[in-house]
mmCIF file of C-alpha atoms and ligand atoms in Angstrom:
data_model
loop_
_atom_site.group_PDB
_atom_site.id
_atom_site.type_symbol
_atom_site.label_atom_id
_atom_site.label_comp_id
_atom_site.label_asym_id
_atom_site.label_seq_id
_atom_site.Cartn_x
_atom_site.Cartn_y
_atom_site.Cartn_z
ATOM 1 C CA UNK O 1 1.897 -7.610 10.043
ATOM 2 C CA UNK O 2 5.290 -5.869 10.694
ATOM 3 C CA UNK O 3 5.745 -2.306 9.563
ATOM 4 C CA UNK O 4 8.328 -3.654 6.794
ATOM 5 C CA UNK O 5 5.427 -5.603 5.477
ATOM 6 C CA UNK O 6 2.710 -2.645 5.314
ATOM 7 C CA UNK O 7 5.871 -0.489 3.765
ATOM 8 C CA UNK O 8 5.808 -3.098 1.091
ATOM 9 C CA UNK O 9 2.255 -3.014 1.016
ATOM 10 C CA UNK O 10 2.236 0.427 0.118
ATOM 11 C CA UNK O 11 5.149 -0.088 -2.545
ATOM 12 C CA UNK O 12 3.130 -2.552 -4.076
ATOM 13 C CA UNK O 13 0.000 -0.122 -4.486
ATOM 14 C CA UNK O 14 1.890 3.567 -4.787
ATOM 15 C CA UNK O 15 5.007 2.781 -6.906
ATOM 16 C CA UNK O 16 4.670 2.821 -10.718
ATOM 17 C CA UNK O 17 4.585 -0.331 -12.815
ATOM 18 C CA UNK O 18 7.990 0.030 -14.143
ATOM 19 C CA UNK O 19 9.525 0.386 -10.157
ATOM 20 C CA UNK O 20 11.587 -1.927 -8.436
ATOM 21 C CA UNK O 21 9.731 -3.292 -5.389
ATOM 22 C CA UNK O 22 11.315 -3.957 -2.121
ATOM 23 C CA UNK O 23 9.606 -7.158 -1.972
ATOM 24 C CA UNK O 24 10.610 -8.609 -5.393
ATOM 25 C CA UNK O 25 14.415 -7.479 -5.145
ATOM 26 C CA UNK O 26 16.743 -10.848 -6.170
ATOM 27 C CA UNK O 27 17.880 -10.709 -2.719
ATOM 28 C CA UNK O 28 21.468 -10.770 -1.254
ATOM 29 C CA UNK O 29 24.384 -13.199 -1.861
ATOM 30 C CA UNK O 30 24.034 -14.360 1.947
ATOM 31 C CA UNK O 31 20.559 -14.819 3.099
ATOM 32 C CA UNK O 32 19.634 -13.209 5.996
ATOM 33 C CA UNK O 33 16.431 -12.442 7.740
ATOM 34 C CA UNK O 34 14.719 -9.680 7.414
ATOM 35 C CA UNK O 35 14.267 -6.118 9.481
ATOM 36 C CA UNK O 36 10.639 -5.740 10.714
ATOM 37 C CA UNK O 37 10.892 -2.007 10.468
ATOM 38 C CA UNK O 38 13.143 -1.732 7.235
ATOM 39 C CA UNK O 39 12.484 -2.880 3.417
ATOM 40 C CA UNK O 40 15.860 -4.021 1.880
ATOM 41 C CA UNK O 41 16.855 -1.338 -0.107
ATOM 42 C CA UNK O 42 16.070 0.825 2.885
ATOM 43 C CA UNK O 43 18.004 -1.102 5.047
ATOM 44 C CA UNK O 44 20.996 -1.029 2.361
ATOM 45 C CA UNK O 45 20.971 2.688 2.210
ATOM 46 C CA UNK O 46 21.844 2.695 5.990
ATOM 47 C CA UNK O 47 24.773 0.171 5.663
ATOM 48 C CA UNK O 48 25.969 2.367 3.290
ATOM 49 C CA UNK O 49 25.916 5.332 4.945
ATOM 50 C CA UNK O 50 27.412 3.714 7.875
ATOM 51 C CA UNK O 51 30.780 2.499 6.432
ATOM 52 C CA UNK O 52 33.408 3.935 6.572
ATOM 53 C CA UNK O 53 34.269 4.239 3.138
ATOM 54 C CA UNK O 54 31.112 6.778 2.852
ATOM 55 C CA UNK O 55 32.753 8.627 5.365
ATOM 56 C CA UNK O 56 36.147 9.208 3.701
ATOM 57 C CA UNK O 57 34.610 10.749 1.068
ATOM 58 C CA UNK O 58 34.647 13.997 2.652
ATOM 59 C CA UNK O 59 38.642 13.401 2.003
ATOM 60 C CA UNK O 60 38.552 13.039 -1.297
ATOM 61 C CA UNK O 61 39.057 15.076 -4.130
ATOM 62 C CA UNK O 62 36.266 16.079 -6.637
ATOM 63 C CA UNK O 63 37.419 18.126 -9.535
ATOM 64 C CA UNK O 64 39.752 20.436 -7.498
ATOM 65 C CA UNK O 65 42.873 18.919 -5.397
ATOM 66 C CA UNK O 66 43.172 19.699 -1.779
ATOM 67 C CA UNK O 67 41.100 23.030 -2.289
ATOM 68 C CA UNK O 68 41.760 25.426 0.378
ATOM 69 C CA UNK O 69 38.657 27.298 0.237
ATOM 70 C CA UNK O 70 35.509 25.916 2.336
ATOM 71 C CA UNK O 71 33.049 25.449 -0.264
ATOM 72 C CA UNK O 72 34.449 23.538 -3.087
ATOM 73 C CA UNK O 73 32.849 20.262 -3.368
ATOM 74 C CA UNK O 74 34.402 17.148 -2.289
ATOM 75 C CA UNK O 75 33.196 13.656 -3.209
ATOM 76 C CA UNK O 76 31.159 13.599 -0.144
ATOM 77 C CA UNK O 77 29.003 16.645 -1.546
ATOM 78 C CA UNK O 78 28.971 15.608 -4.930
ATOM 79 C CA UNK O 79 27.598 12.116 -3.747
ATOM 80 C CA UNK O 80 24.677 13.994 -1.474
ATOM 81 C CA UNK O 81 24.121 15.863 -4.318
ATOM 82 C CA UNK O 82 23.748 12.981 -6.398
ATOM 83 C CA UNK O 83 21.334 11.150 -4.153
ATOM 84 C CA UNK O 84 19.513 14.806 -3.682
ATOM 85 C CA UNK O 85 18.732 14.558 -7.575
ATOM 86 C CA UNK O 86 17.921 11.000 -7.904
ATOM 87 C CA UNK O 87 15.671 11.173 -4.915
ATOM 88 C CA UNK O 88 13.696 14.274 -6.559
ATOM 89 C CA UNK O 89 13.381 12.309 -9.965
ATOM 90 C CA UNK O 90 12.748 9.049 -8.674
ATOM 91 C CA UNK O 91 9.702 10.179 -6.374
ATOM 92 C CA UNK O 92 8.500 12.530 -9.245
ATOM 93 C CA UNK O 93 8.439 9.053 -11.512
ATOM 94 C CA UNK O 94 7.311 6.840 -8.534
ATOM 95 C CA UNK O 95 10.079 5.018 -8.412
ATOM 96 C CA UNK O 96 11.844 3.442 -5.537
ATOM 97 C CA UNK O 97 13.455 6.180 -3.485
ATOM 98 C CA UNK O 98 15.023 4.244 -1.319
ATOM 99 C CA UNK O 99 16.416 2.395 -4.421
ATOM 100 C CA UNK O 100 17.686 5.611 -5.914
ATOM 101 C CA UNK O 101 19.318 6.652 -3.037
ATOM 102 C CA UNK O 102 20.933 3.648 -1.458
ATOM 103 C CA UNK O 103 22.868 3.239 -5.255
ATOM 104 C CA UNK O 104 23.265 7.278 -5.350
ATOM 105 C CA UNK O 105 25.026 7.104 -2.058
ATOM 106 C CA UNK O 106 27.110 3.887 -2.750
ATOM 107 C CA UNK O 107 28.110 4.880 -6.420
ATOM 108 C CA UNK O 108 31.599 6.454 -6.170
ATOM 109 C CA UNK O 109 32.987 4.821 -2.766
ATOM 110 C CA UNK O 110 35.644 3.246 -4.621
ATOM 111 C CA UNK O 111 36.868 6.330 -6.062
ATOM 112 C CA UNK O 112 40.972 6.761 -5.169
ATOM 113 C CA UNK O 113 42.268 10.022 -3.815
ATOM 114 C CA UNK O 114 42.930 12.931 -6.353
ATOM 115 C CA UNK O 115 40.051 12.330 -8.305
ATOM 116 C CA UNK O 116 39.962 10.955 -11.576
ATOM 117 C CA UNK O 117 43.893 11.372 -11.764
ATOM 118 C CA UNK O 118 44.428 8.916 -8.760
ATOM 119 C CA UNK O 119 42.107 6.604 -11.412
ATOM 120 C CA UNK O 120 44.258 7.182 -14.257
ATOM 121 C CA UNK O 121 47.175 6.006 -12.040
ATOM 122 C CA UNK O 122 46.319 2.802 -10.488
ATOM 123 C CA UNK O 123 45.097 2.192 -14.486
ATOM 124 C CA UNK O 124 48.618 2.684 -15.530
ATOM 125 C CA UNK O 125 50.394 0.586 -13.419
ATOM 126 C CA UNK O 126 47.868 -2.196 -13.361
ATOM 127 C CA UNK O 127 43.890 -2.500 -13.759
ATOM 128 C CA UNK O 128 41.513 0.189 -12.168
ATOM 129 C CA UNK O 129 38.290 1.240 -12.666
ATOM 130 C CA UNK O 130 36.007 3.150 -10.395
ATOM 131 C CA UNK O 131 32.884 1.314 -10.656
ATOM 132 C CA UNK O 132 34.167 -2.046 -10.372
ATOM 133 C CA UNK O 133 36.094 -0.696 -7.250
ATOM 134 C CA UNK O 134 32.868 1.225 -5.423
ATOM 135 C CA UNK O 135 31.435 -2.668 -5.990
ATOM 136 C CA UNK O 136 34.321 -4.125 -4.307
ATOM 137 C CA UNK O 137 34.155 -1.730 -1.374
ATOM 138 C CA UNK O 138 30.322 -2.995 -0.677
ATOM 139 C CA UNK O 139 31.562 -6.345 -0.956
ATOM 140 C CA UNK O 140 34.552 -7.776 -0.439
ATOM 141 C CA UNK O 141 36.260 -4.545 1.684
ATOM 142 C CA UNK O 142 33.925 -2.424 4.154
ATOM 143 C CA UNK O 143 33.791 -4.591 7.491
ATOM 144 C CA UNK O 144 37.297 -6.027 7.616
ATOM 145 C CA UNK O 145 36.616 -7.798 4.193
ATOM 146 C CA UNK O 146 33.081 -9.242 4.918
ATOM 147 C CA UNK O 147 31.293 -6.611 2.787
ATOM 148 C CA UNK O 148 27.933 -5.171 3.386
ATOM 149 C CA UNK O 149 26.003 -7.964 1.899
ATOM 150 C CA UNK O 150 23.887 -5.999 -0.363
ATOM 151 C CA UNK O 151 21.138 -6.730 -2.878
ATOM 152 C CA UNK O 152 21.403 -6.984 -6.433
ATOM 153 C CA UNK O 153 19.899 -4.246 -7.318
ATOM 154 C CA UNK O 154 21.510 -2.122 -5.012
ATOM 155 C CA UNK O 155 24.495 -3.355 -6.553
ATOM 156 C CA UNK O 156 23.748 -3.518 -10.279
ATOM 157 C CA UNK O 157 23.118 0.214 -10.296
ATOM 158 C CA UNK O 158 26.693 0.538 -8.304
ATOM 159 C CA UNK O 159 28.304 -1.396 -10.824
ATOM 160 C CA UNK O 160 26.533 0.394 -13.586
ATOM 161 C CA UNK O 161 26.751 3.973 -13.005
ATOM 162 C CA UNK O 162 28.913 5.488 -15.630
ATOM 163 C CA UNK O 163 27.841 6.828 -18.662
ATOM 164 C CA UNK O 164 28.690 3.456 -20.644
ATOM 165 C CA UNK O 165 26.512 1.321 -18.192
ATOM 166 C CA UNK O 166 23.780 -0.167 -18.876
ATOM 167 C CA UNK O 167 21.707 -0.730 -15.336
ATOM 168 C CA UNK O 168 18.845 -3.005 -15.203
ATOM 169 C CA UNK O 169 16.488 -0.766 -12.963
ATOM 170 C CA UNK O 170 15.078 2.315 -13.819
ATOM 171 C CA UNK O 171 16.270 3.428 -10.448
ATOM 172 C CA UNK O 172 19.907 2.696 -11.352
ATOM 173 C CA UNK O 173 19.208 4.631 -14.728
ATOM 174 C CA UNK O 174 17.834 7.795 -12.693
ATOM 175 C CA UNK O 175 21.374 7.910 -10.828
ATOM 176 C CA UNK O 176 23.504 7.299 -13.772
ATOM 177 C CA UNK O 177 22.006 10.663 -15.264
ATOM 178 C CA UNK O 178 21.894 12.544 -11.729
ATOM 179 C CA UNK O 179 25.530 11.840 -11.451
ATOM 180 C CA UNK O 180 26.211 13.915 -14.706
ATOM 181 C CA UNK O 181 23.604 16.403 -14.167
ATOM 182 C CA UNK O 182 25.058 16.696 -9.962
ATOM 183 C CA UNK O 183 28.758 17.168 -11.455
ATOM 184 C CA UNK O 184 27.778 19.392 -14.577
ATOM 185 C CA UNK O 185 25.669 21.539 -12.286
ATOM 186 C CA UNK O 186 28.775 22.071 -9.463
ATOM 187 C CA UNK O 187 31.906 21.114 -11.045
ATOM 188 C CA UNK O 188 30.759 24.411 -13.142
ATOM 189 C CA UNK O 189 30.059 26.280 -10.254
ATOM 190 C CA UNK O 190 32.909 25.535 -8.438
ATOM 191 C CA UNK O 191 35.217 26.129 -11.682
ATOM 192 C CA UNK O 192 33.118 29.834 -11.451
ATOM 193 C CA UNK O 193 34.117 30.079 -8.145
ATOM 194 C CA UNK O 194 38.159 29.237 -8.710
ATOM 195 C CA UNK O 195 37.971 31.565 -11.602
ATOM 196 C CA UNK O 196 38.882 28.882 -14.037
ATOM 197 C CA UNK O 197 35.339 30.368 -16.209
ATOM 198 C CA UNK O 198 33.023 32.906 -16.376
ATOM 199 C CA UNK O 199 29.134 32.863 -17.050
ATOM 200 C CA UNK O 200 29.951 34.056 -20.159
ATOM 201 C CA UNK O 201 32.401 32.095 -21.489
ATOM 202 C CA UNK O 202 29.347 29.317 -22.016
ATOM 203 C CA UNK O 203 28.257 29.515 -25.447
ATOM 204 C CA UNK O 204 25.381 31.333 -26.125
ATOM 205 C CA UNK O 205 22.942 28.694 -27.630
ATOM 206 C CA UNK O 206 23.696 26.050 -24.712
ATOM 207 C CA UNK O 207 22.625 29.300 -22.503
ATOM 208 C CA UNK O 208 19.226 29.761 -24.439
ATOM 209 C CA UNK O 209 18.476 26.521 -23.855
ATOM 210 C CA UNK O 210 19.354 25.667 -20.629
ATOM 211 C CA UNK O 211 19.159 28.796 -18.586
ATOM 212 C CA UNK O 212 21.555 31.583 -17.525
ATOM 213 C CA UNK O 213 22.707 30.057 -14.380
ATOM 214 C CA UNK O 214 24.067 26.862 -13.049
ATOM 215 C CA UNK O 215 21.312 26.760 -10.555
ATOM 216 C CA UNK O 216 18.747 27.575 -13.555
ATOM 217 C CA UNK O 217 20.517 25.135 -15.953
ATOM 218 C CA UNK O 218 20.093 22.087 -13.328
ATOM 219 C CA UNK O 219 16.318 22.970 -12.832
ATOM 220 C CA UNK O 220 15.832 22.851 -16.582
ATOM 221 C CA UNK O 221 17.730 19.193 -16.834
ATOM 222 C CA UNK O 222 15.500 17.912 -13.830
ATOM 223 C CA UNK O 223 12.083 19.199 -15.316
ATOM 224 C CA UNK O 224 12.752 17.943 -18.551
ATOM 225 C CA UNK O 225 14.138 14.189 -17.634
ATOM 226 C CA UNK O 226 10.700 14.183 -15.293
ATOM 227 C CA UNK O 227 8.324 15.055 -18.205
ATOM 228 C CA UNK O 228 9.679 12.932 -20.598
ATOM 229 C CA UNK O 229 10.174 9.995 -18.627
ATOM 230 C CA UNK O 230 7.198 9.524 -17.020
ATOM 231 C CA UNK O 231 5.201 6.639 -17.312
ATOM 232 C CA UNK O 232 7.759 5.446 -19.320
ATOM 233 C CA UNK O 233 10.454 1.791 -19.654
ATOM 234 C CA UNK O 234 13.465 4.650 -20.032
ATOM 235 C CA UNK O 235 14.806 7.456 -18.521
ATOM 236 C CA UNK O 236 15.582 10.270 -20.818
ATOM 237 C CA UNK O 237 15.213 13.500 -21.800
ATOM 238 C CA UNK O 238 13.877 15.899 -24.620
ATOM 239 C CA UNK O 239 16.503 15.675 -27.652
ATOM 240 C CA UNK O 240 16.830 19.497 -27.530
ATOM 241 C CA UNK O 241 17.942 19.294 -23.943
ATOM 242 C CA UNK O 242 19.873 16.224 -23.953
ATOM 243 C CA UNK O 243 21.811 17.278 -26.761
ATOM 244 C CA UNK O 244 22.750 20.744 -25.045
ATOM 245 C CA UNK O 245 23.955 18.683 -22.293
ATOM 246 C CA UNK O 246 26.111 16.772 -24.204
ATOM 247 C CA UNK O 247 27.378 19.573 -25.473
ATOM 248 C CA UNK O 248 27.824 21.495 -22.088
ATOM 249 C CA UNK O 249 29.955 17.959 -21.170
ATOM 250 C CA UNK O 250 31.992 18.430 -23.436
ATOM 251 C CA UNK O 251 32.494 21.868 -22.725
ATOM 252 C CA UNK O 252 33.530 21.127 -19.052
ATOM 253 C CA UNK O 253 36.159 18.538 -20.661
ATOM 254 C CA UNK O 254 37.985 20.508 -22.444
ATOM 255 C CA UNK O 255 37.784 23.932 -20.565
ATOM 256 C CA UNK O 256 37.532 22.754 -16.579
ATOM 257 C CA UNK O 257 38.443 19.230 -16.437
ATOM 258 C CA UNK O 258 41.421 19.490 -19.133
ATOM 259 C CA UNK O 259 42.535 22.896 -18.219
ATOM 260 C CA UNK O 260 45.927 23.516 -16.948
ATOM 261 C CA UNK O 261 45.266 26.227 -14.134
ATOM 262 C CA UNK O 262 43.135 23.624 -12.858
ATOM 263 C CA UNK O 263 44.905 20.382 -13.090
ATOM 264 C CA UNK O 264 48.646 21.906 -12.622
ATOM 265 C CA UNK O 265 49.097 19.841 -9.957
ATOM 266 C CA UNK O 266 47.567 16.517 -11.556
ATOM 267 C CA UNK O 267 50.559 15.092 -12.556
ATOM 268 C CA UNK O 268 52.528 14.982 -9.564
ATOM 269 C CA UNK O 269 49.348 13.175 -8.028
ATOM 270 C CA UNK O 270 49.476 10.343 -10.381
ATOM 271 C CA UNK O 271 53.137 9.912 -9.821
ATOM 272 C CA UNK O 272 52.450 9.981 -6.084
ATOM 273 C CA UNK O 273 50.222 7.331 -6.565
ATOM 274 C CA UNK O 274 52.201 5.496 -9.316
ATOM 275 C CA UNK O 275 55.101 5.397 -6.349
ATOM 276 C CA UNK O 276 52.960 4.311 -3.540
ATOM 277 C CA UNK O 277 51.828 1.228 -5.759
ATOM 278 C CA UNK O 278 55.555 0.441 -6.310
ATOM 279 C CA UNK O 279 56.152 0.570 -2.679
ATOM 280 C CA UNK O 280 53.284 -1.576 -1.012
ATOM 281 C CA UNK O 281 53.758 -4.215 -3.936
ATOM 282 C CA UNK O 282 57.616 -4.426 -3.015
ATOM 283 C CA UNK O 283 56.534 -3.902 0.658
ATOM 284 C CA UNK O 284 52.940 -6.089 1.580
ATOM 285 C CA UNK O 285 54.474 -6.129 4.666
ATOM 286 C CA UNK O 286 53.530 -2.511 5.633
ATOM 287 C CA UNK O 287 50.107 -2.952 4.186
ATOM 288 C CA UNK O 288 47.511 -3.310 7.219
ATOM 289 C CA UNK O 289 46.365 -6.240 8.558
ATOM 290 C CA UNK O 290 43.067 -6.627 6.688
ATOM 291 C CA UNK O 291 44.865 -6.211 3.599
ATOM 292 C CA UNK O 292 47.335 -8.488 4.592
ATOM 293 C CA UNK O 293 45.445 -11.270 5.481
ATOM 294 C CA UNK O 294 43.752 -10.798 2.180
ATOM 295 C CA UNK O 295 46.841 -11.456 0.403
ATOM 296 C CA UNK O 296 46.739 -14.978 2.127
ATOM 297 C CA UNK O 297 43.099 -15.697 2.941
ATOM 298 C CA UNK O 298 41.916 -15.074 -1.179
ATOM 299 C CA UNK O 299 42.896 -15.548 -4.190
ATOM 300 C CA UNK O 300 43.416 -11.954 -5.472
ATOM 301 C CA UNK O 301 46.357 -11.023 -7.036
ATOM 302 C CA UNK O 302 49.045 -8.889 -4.948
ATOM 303 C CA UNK O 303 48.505 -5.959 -7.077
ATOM 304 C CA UNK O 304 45.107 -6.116 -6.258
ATOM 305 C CA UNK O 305 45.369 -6.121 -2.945
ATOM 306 C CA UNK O 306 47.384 -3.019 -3.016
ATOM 307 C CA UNK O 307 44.966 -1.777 -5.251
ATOM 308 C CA UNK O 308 42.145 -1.993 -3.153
ATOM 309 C CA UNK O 309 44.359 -0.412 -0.453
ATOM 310 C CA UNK O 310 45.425 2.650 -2.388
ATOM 311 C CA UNK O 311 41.754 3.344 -3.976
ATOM 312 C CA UNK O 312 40.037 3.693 -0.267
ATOM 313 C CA UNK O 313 42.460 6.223 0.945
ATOM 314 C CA UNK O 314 41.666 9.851 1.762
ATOM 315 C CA UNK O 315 43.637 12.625 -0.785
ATOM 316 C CA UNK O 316 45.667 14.029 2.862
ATOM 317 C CA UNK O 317 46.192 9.935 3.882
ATOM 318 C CA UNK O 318 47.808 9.326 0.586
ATOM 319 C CA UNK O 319 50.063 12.392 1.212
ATOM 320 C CA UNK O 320 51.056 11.566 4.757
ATOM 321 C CA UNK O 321 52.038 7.812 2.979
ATOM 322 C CA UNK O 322 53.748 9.212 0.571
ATOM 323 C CA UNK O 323 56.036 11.550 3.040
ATOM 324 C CA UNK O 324 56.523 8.693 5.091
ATOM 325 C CA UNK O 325 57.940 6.477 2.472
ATOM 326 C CA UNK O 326 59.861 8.509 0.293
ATOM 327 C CA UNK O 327 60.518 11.897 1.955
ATOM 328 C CA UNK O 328 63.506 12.136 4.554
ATOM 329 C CA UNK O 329 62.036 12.961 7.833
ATOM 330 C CA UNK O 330 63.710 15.713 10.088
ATOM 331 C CA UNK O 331 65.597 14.642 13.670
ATOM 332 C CA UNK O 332 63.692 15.013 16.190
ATOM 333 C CA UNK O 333 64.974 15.211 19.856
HETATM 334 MG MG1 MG R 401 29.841 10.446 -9.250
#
């Protein structure tokens, strides 16, 4: 018996009823054969961590553009902190960890530069969405366009993560609600630590509820999803709680992610990006090679293409881009 096979043993006696198992994933779009040390989800988590779209995250914005301090998040911390959430719920439920985290760490590789404003502009000028583009990135753009070949489940919770998904694991539910409790917990901390908000600006009664800390407010949201989801077909919380949260959202909308001091400089991104789009369509010439030989090998439209091109690049890439194509360079001799 290989190890892979006594993992799945294990699975099969240790995971709760309602997990995913390794062994009955749906499998992969190309069959291949199978790691004797690694179950497939396992072995999924390491692709992803090995592309190199994981590692350009580090590059890309979170809340806060180009932040000059050292410990703002970036959307390389916000997706450990994800999986770091995900992994605690999911082995307090005994679910699949490996599940959890291989999706946790895959969810927002296809987010653009600038954050959600680089979204916003590739939505403009034609049709963008950050879910549907992490999916591409695992299959049809990490490894010069060969994708990572993952399984379905892997990529269903991908696909699924945002609040109006609907994923068909409980795994891929347990990272759709880390993701808001990872970016409630330090897009709050971080908008504490800019000076955009004080403790006490919070209201009161989301306070008495959740705790009088961010640190404190995330341990309440964790305890109470595990207690009232386990042994259970859904992932949820207590009412009480998951109403506060709502509520704290929606507090972070309109006071972090909609405030001025913080997004001042949001507007000129989306332009930026709005401009680049413009160029490379005009231009597929200057697009790289893999990208051009996309344009001819598939059937993808152009603005696709350019798209897909746009989305995976760092926020300092899309700047250097940006001076290169539209800013007058200096003689240099
Ligand atoms: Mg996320």
């Amino acid at each position: 018996m290989t190890i892979r096979e006594q993992l799945e043993e294990r699975e099969a006696e240790y995971l709760s009823p309602y997990a995913a198992r390794s062994k009955d994933s749906k499998g992969r779009k190309r069959e291949e054969p199978q790691c004797d040390i690694r179950p497939v989800f396992q072995r999924d988590r390491d692709r992803i961590l090995h592309c190199k779209a994981f590692r350009r995250l580090k590059q890309k914005t979170q809340v806060f553009l180009l932040p000059e301090g050292d410990h703002y998040r970036t959307r390389l911390t916000h997706t450990l902190e994800v999986s770091q959430n995900a992994r605690t719920i999911a082995k307090a439920l005994r679910l699949n960890e490996d599940l959890a985290e291989a999706i946790a760490l895959g969810h927002d590789l296809g987010h653009t530069p600038f954050g959600h404003a680089g979204e916003r502009a590739l939505n403009n000028v034609y049709h963008f969405s950050h879910s549907e583009q992490s999916l591409r990135v695992v299959d049809c753009i990490e490894k010069d366009g060969k994708g990572l070949n993952l399984t379905w489940e892997v990529r269903d919770g991908i696909l699924n993560h945002q609040t109006a998904g609907t994923p068909h694991t409980l795994e891929g539910a347990v990272v759709r609600l880390s993701d808001k409790l990872a970016y409630i917990y330090h897009d709050m901390d971080d908008a504490i630590r800019g000076g955009i908000l004080t403790e006490e600006d919070i209201p009161a009664e989301l306070r008495d509820i959740l705790g009088n800390s961010c640190k404190a407010r995330l341990n309440t949201m964790i305890h109470d999803v595990i207690t009232n989801s386990m042994d259970s077909l859904e992932v949820h919380m207590s009412p009480t709680v998951d109403r506060a949260m709502k509520e704290l959202r929606k507090f972070m909308f309109e006071n972090v992610y909609l405030n001025p001091k913080a997004k001042g400089e949001e507007d000129k991104a989306v332009h930026m990006i709005g401009q680049l789009f413009e160029y490379y369509v005009k231009h597929t010439e200057a697009l790289p090679k893999q990208f051009r030989d996309a344009l001819e090998e598939t059937d993808h439209a152009k603005e696709q293409i350019v798209c897909d091109y746009i989305a995976g690049m760092t926020d300092s890439y899309a700047v250097k881009k940006f001076h290169e194509y539209f800013v007058p360079g200096a003689w240099k001799i």
